Amino acid sequence: MDQDVQDRALPIANVGRIMKQILPPSAKISKEGKQLMQECVTEFISFVTGEASDKCHKENRKTVNGDDICWALSSLGFDNYAEAIGRYLHIYRQGEREKINHTKKYENPQNQTQINRAPPPPLLLSRVENPPPTNQSG
Amino acid sequence: MFTKQMISSEIPMLMSKACEIFIQELTFRAWMHAEKNNKSIVQPCDVAKVIMQTDTMNFLTEIIPNNLGDFSVFDAKEENIANIAEENEVSLSFTAGFMGNPMMKMDSEENAGNIVEGNQATLPYTSGFMGNPMNMMNMDNVRMK
């Protein structure tokens, strides 16, 4: 694969690993299947961020934030994704606030280390629970 | 034309989670297609069929190779000519098995008809899917949303 093209796509090993997580152990994925998924997810990123960027441009804002991404996912038909990402964003922001408070409290440089405080919501559970729709349009 | 835009520090984290969900949903549906045809390898044609049949995935129709409706090999770069030859052999073996099985042929023709006609109706999933009716119900709920 061309190096220039490869740099614009997600790493194929990571894509393959995520694909394997959802499949039973007996399933296999062809190399071409991974390559096509790689292109699909790259297109997905451009599709969603393009929509979010357009919204920011119309509102004369320069910074695309998480709420714009949730809005873009919802407007493009990925309502389930918008719900899951909205909850994920909420947990992430809580973690950020806790980290800031913790840093202010102790003023210890070692606490500046980036810690992942947002446990990812399980994929299947988010489908089963059917939570009430959270309005993320900002 | 656009002025410079910046992204919040949240965006890479959010997009990575969204991509993870996207990859797993697309892979899961492709796996169901592969299993429906009694195959244990997820192929590009399985992914392509899912993209054709899902409304929200319409933006991906442009990047699906044209010859993928058949059991063709994914277009590769010239550098992979040797791999193309090997994949053709693999494809031929699939074709042999396909021709030897009338049921598979009927299914394939039915699917091809749906794809050609642009039929948006989702094909019925296998009743014995994953051996768990709950998964079946959950998937129906997800699709109904």
Short mmCIF file of C-alpha atoms in Angstrom, two decimals:
data_model
loop_
_atom_site.label_atom_id
_atom_site.label_comp_id
_atom_site.label_asym_id
_atom_site.label_seq_id
_atom_site.Cartn_x
_atom_site.Cartn_y
_atom_site.Cartn_z
CA MET A 1 0.00 0.00 0.00
CA ASP A 2 1.19 3.49 -0.78
CA GLN A 3 2.71 5.16 2.26
CA ASP A 4 0.84 8.40 1.62
CA VAL A 5 -2.48 6.61 1.42
CA GLN A 6 -1.58 4.55 4.45
CA ASP A 7 -0.92 7.65 6.54
CA ARG A 8 -4.43 8.92 5.90
CA ALA A 9 -6.09 5.74 7.11
CA LEU A 10 -6.29 4.23 10.55
CA PRO A 11 -3.71 1.53 11.29
CA ILE A 12 -4.99 -1.74 9.88
CA ALA A 13 -3.77 -3.77 12.87
CA ASN A 14 -5.85 -1.69 15.26
CA VAL A 15 -8.87 -1.94 12.98
CA GLY A 16 -8.45 -5.71 12.80
CA ARG A 17 -8.19 -5.98 16.56
CA ILE A 18 -11.43 -4.04 17.08
CA MET A 19 -13.14 -6.23 14.48
CA LYS A 20 -12.06 -9.39 16.29
CA GLN A 21 -13.43 -8.17 19.61
CA ILE A 22 -17.02 -8.42 18.40
CA LEU A 23 -16.74 -11.75 16.59
CA PRO A 24 -16.73 -15.25 18.07
CA PRO A 25 -13.33 -16.92 18.31
CA SER A 26 -14.11 -19.25 15.41
CA ALA A 27 -14.61 -16.35 13.01
CA LYS A 28 -11.86 -15.14 10.71
CA ILE A 29 -11.44 -11.91 8.77
CA SER A 30 -9.84 -11.77 5.37
CA LYS A 31 -7.13 -9.23 4.71
CA GLU A 32 -9.31 -7.52 2.12
CA GLY A 33 -12.11 -7.33 4.65
CA LYS A 34 -9.84 -5.43 7.01
CA GLN A 35 -8.71 -3.11 4.23
CA LEU A 36 -12.29 -2.31 3.24
CA MET A 37 -13.21 -1.68 6.88
CA GLN A 38 -10.17 0.57 7.15
CA GLU A 39 -11.42 2.68 4.25
CA CYS A 40 -14.99 2.69 5.58
CA VAL A 41 -14.02 3.97 9.01
CA THR A 42 -11.75 6.61 7.49
CA GLU A 43 -14.68 7.80 5.39
CA PHE A 44 -16.85 7.74 8.52
CA ILE A 45 -14.48 10.12 10.29
CA SER A 46 -14.50 12.56 7.37
CA PHE A 47 -18.27 12.30 7.09
CA VAL A 48 -18.98 13.08 10.75
CA THR A 49 -16.32 15.73 11.27
CA GLY A 50 -17.33 17.44 8.03
CA GLU A 51 -20.89 17.74 9.28
CA ALA A 52 -19.73 19.05 12.67
CA SER A 53 -17.38 21.49 10.99
CA ASP A 54 -20.16 22.85 8.79
CA LYS A 55 -22.30 23.47 11.86
CA CYS A 56 -19.50 25.37 13.59
CA HIS A 57 -18.87 27.41 10.48
CA LYS A 58 -22.52 28.42 10.23
CA GLU A 59 -22.51 29.53 13.85
CA ASN A 60 -19.25 31.46 13.38
CA ARG A 61 -17.41 29.34 15.90
CA LYS A 62 -13.81 28.27 15.38
CA THR A 63 -13.55 25.29 17.71
CA VAL A 64 -15.39 22.04 17.10
CA ASN A 65 -16.35 20.52 20.42
CA GLY A 66 -17.84 17.26 21.61
CA ASP A 67 -21.43 18.45 21.45
CA ASP A 68 -21.00 19.21 17.76
CA ILE A 69 -19.85 15.65 17.16
CA CYS A 70 -22.89 14.29 19.00
CA TRP A 71 -25.15 16.57 17.00
CA ALA A 72 -23.51 15.50 13.75
CA LEU A 73 -23.93 11.81 14.57
CA SER A 74 -27.59 12.35 15.35
CA SER A 75 -28.28 14.41 12.24
CA LEU A 76 -26.58 11.83 10.02
CA GLY A 77 -28.78 9.02 11.29
CA PHE A 78 -26.49 7.47 13.89
CA ASP A 79 -28.84 8.09 16.82
CA ASN A 80 -27.56 5.12 18.79
CA TYR A 81 -24.01 6.36 18.40
CA ALA A 82 -25.01 9.85 19.52
CA GLU A 83 -26.53 8.46 22.71
CA ALA A 84 -23.51 6.31 23.52
CA ILE A 85 -21.02 9.06 22.67
CA GLY A 86 -23.06 11.56 24.69
CA ARG A 87 -22.81 9.40 27.79
CA TYR A 88 -19.14 8.79 27.10
CA LEU A 89 -18.56 12.54 26.78
CA HIS A 90 -20.38 13.17 30.06
CA ILE A 91 -18.21 10.63 31.88
CA TYR A 92 -15.10 12.07 30.28
CA ARG A 93 -15.93 15.61 31.35
CA GLN A 94 -16.61 14.44 34.89
CA GLY A 95 -13.21 12.78 34.90
CA GLU A 96 -11.61 15.97 33.66
CA ARG A 97 -13.24 18.01 36.41
CA GLU A 98 -12.15 15.52 39.05
CA LYS A 99 -8.62 15.61 37.68
CA ILE A 100 -8.54 19.42 37.82
CA ASN A 101 -9.83 19.45 41.39
CA HIS A 102 -7.32 16.81 42.35
CA THR A 103 -4.49 18.78 40.81
CA LYS A 104 -5.54 22.00 42.52
CA LYS A 105 -5.86 20.22 45.84
CA TYR A 106 -2.39 18.68 45.92
CA GLU A 107 -0.45 20.79 43.39
CA ASN A 108 1.73 17.80 42.66
CA PRO A 109 3.36 17.74 39.21
CA GLN A 110 3.17 13.96 39.04
CA ASN A 111 -0.60 14.19 39.08
CA GLN A 112 -0.44 15.89 35.71
CA THR A 113 -0.17 12.47 34.14
CA GLN A 114 -3.02 11.73 31.80
CA ILE A 115 -5.20 9.06 33.39
CA ASN A 116 -8.09 7.52 31.54
CA ARG A 117 -10.95 8.05 33.96
CA ALA A 118 -13.72 7.33 31.50
CA PRO A 119 -14.63 3.65 31.40
CA PRO A 120 -16.04 2.93 27.94
CA PRO A 121 -19.75 2.03 27.98
CA PRO A 122 -20.26 -1.59 26.89
CA LEU A 123 -21.54 -1.82 23.35
CA LEU A 124 -24.24 -4.45 23.79
CA LEU A 125 -25.46 -3.08 27.10
CA SER A 126 -25.99 0.33 25.56
CA ARG A 127 -28.29 -1.35 23.09
CA VAL A 128 -30.15 -3.41 25.69
CA GLU A 129 -30.73 -0.67 28.23
CA ASN A 130 -32.51 1.61 25.78
CA PRO A 131 -31.80 4.77 27.78
CA PRO A 132 -33.92 7.92 27.41
CA PRO A 133 -32.66 10.06 24.53
CA THR A 134 -30.30 12.77 25.75
CA ASN A 135 -30.60 16.02 23.85
CA GLN A 136 -27.03 16.87 22.95
CA SER A 137 -27.70 19.60 20.42
CA GLY A 138 -25.62 22.55 21.58
CA MET B 1 -12.26 28.98 1.59
CA PHE B 2 -12.92 27.88 5.14
CA THR B 3 -11.19 29.83 7.84
CA LYS B 4 -8.94 27.81 10.07
CA GLN B 5 -10.89 25.71 12.53
CA MET B 6 -9.68 24.12 15.71
CA ILE B 7 -10.90 21.02 17.49
CA SER B 8 -11.45 20.56 21.19
CA SER B 9 -9.31 18.11 23.10
CA GLU B 10 -12.42 15.96 23.43
CA ILE B 11 -12.73 15.31 19.71
CA PRO B 12 -10.02 12.67 19.18
CA MET B 13 -11.26 10.69 22.16
CA LEU B 14 -14.90 10.93 21.05
CA MET B 15 -14.13 10.06 17.44
CA SER B 16 -12.05 7.07 18.47
CA LYS B 17 -14.94 5.72 20.53
CA ALA B 18 -17.39 6.42 17.70
CA CYS B 19 -15.10 4.65 15.24
CA GLU B 20 -14.80 1.68 17.55
CA ILE B 21 -18.59 1.35 17.75
CA PHE B 22 -18.86 1.82 13.99
CA ILE B 23 -16.27 -0.85 13.22
CA GLN B 24 -17.87 -3.35 15.58
CA GLU B 25 -21.40 -2.77 14.30
CA LEU B 26 -20.35 -3.10 10.67
CA THR B 27 -18.24 -6.16 11.44
CA PHE B 28 -21.05 -7.78 13.40
CA ARG B 29 -23.55 -7.33 10.59
CA ALA B 30 -21.03 -8.55 8.03
CA TRP B 31 -20.41 -11.61 10.18
CA MET B 32 -24.13 -12.35 10.18
CA HIS B 33 -24.11 -12.27 6.39
CA ALA B 34 -21.08 -14.54 6.26
CA GLU B 35 -22.67 -16.96 8.70
CA LYS B 36 -25.89 -16.95 6.70
CA ASN B 37 -23.88 -18.28 3.77
CA ASN B 38 -22.18 -20.86 5.98
CA LYS B 39 -18.82 -19.15 5.84
CA SER B 40 -16.49 -18.45 8.74
CA ILE B 41 -14.38 -15.77 7.02
CA VAL B 42 -15.62 -12.20 6.79
CA GLN B 43 -15.06 -11.04 3.21
CA PRO B 44 -15.37 -7.61 1.58
CA CYS B 45 -18.54 -8.77 -0.17
CA ASP B 46 -20.18 -9.31 3.23
CA VAL B 47 -19.25 -5.80 4.31
CA ALA B 48 -20.49 -4.44 0.99
CA LYS B 49 -23.87 -6.11 1.37
CA VAL B 50 -24.32 -4.60 4.83
CA ILE B 51 -23.48 -1.17 3.44
CA MET B 52 -26.00 -1.61 0.64
CA GLN B 53 -28.78 -2.65 2.99
CA THR B 54 -28.32 -0.06 5.74
CA ASP B 55 -29.65 3.45 5.22
CA THR B 56 -27.20 5.17 7.52
CA MET B 57 -24.30 3.59 5.63
CA ASN B 58 -25.24 5.14 2.30
CA PHE B 59 -22.28 7.50 2.43
CA LEU B 60 -20.01 4.47 2.01
CA THR B 61 -21.46 3.29 -1.31
CA GLU B 62 -18.90 5.35 -3.22
CA ILE B 63 -15.88 3.57 -1.78
CA ILE B 64 -17.19 0.05 -2.39
CA PRO B 65 -15.47 -1.42 -5.45
CA ASN B 66 -17.90 -1.95 -8.32
CA ASN B 67 -17.08 -5.60 -8.88
CA LEU B 68 -17.69 -6.50 -5.25
CA GLY B 69 -21.29 -7.52 -5.83
CA ASP B 70 -19.89 -10.78 -7.16
CA PHE B 71 -17.42 -12.95 -5.34
CA SER B 72 -14.63 -10.88 -6.78
CA VAL B 73 -11.32 -9.98 -5.27
CA PHE B 74 -10.89 -6.57 -3.72
CA ASP B 75 -8.95 -4.27 -6.03
CA ALA B 76 -5.34 -4.16 -4.96
CA LYS B 77 -2.39 -2.04 -5.97
CA GLU B 78 -0.06 -3.08 -8.77
CA GLU B 79 2.49 -3.96 -6.12
CA ASN B 80 0.22 -6.79 -5.01
CA ILE B 81 -0.02 -8.52 -8.38
CA ALA B 82 1.26 -11.75 -6.87
CA ASN B 83 -1.30 -11.48 -4.09
CA ILE B 84 -3.97 -10.86 -6.70
CA ALA B 85 -3.07 -14.16 -8.34
CA GLU B 86 -3.27 -15.98 -5.02
CA GLU B 87 -6.56 -14.31 -4.17
CA ASN B 88 -7.93 -15.26 -7.56
CA GLU B 89 -7.16 -18.86 -6.76
CA VAL B 90 -8.98 -18.49 -3.46
CA SER B 91 -11.86 -16.81 -5.24
CA LEU B 92 -12.00 -19.67 -7.73
CA SER B 93 -12.23 -22.17 -4.92
CA PHE B 94 -15.14 -20.20 -3.49
CA THR B 95 -16.75 -20.17 -6.91
CA ALA B 96 -16.35 -23.92 -7.20
CA GLY B 97 -18.06 -24.44 -3.88
CA PHE B 98 -20.71 -21.91 -4.84
CA MET B 99 -21.54 -23.59 -8.14
CA GLY B 100 -21.73 -26.94 -6.42
CA ASN B 101 -24.43 -25.73 -4.02
CA PRO B 102 -27.81 -24.78 -5.55
CA MET B 103 -29.09 -23.30 -2.29
CA MET B 104 -26.15 -20.93 -2.06
CA LYS B 105 -26.70 -19.98 -5.68
CA MET B 106 -30.34 -19.14 -5.01
CA ASP B 107 -29.40 -17.06 -1.98
CA SER B 108 -26.73 -15.25 -3.93
CA GLU B 109 -29.08 -14.47 -6.80
CA GLU B 110 -31.73 -13.27 -4.37
CA ASN B 111 -29.23 -10.99 -2.66
CA ALA B 112 -27.95 -9.74 -6.00
CA GLY B 113 -31.51 -8.95 -7.07
CA ASN B 114 -32.09 -6.99 -3.90
CA ILE B 115 -28.87 -5.06 -4.38
CA VAL B 116 -29.60 -4.32 -8.04
CA GLU B 117 -33.16 -3.21 -7.38
CA GLY B 118 -32.03 -0.98 -4.54
CA ASN B 119 -34.42 -2.76 -2.22
CA GLN B 120 -34.05 -1.23 1.22
CA ALA B 121 -35.80 -4.06 3.02
CA THR B 122 -33.44 -5.86 5.32
CA LEU B 123 -33.09 -9.56 4.65
CA PRO B 124 -34.45 -11.78 7.42
CA TYR B 125 -31.70 -12.99 9.69
CA THR B 126 -31.17 -16.63 10.48
CA SER B 127 -33.52 -17.77 13.22
CA GLY B 128 -30.79 -19.84 14.82
CA PHE B 129 -28.49 -16.84 14.93
CA MET B 130 -25.93 -17.23 17.71
CA GLY B 131 -28.31 -19.74 19.33
CA ASN B 132 -29.72 -16.94 21.48
CA PRO B 133 -33.20 -15.46 20.81
CA MET B 134 -32.40 -12.49 23.05
CA ASN B 135 -29.68 -11.36 20.66
CA MET B 136 -32.17 -11.66 17.84
CA MET B 137 -34.68 -9.46 19.66
CA ASN B 138 -32.04 -6.93 20.62
CA MET B 139 -30.80 -6.64 17.06
CA ASP B 140 -34.36 -6.13 15.86
CA ASN B 141 -34.81 -3.40 18.45
CA VAL B 142 -31.62 -1.71 17.33
CA ARG B 143 -32.65 -1.80 13.70
CA MET B 144 -36.15 -0.55 14.46
CA LYS B 145 -34.81 2.61 16.09
#
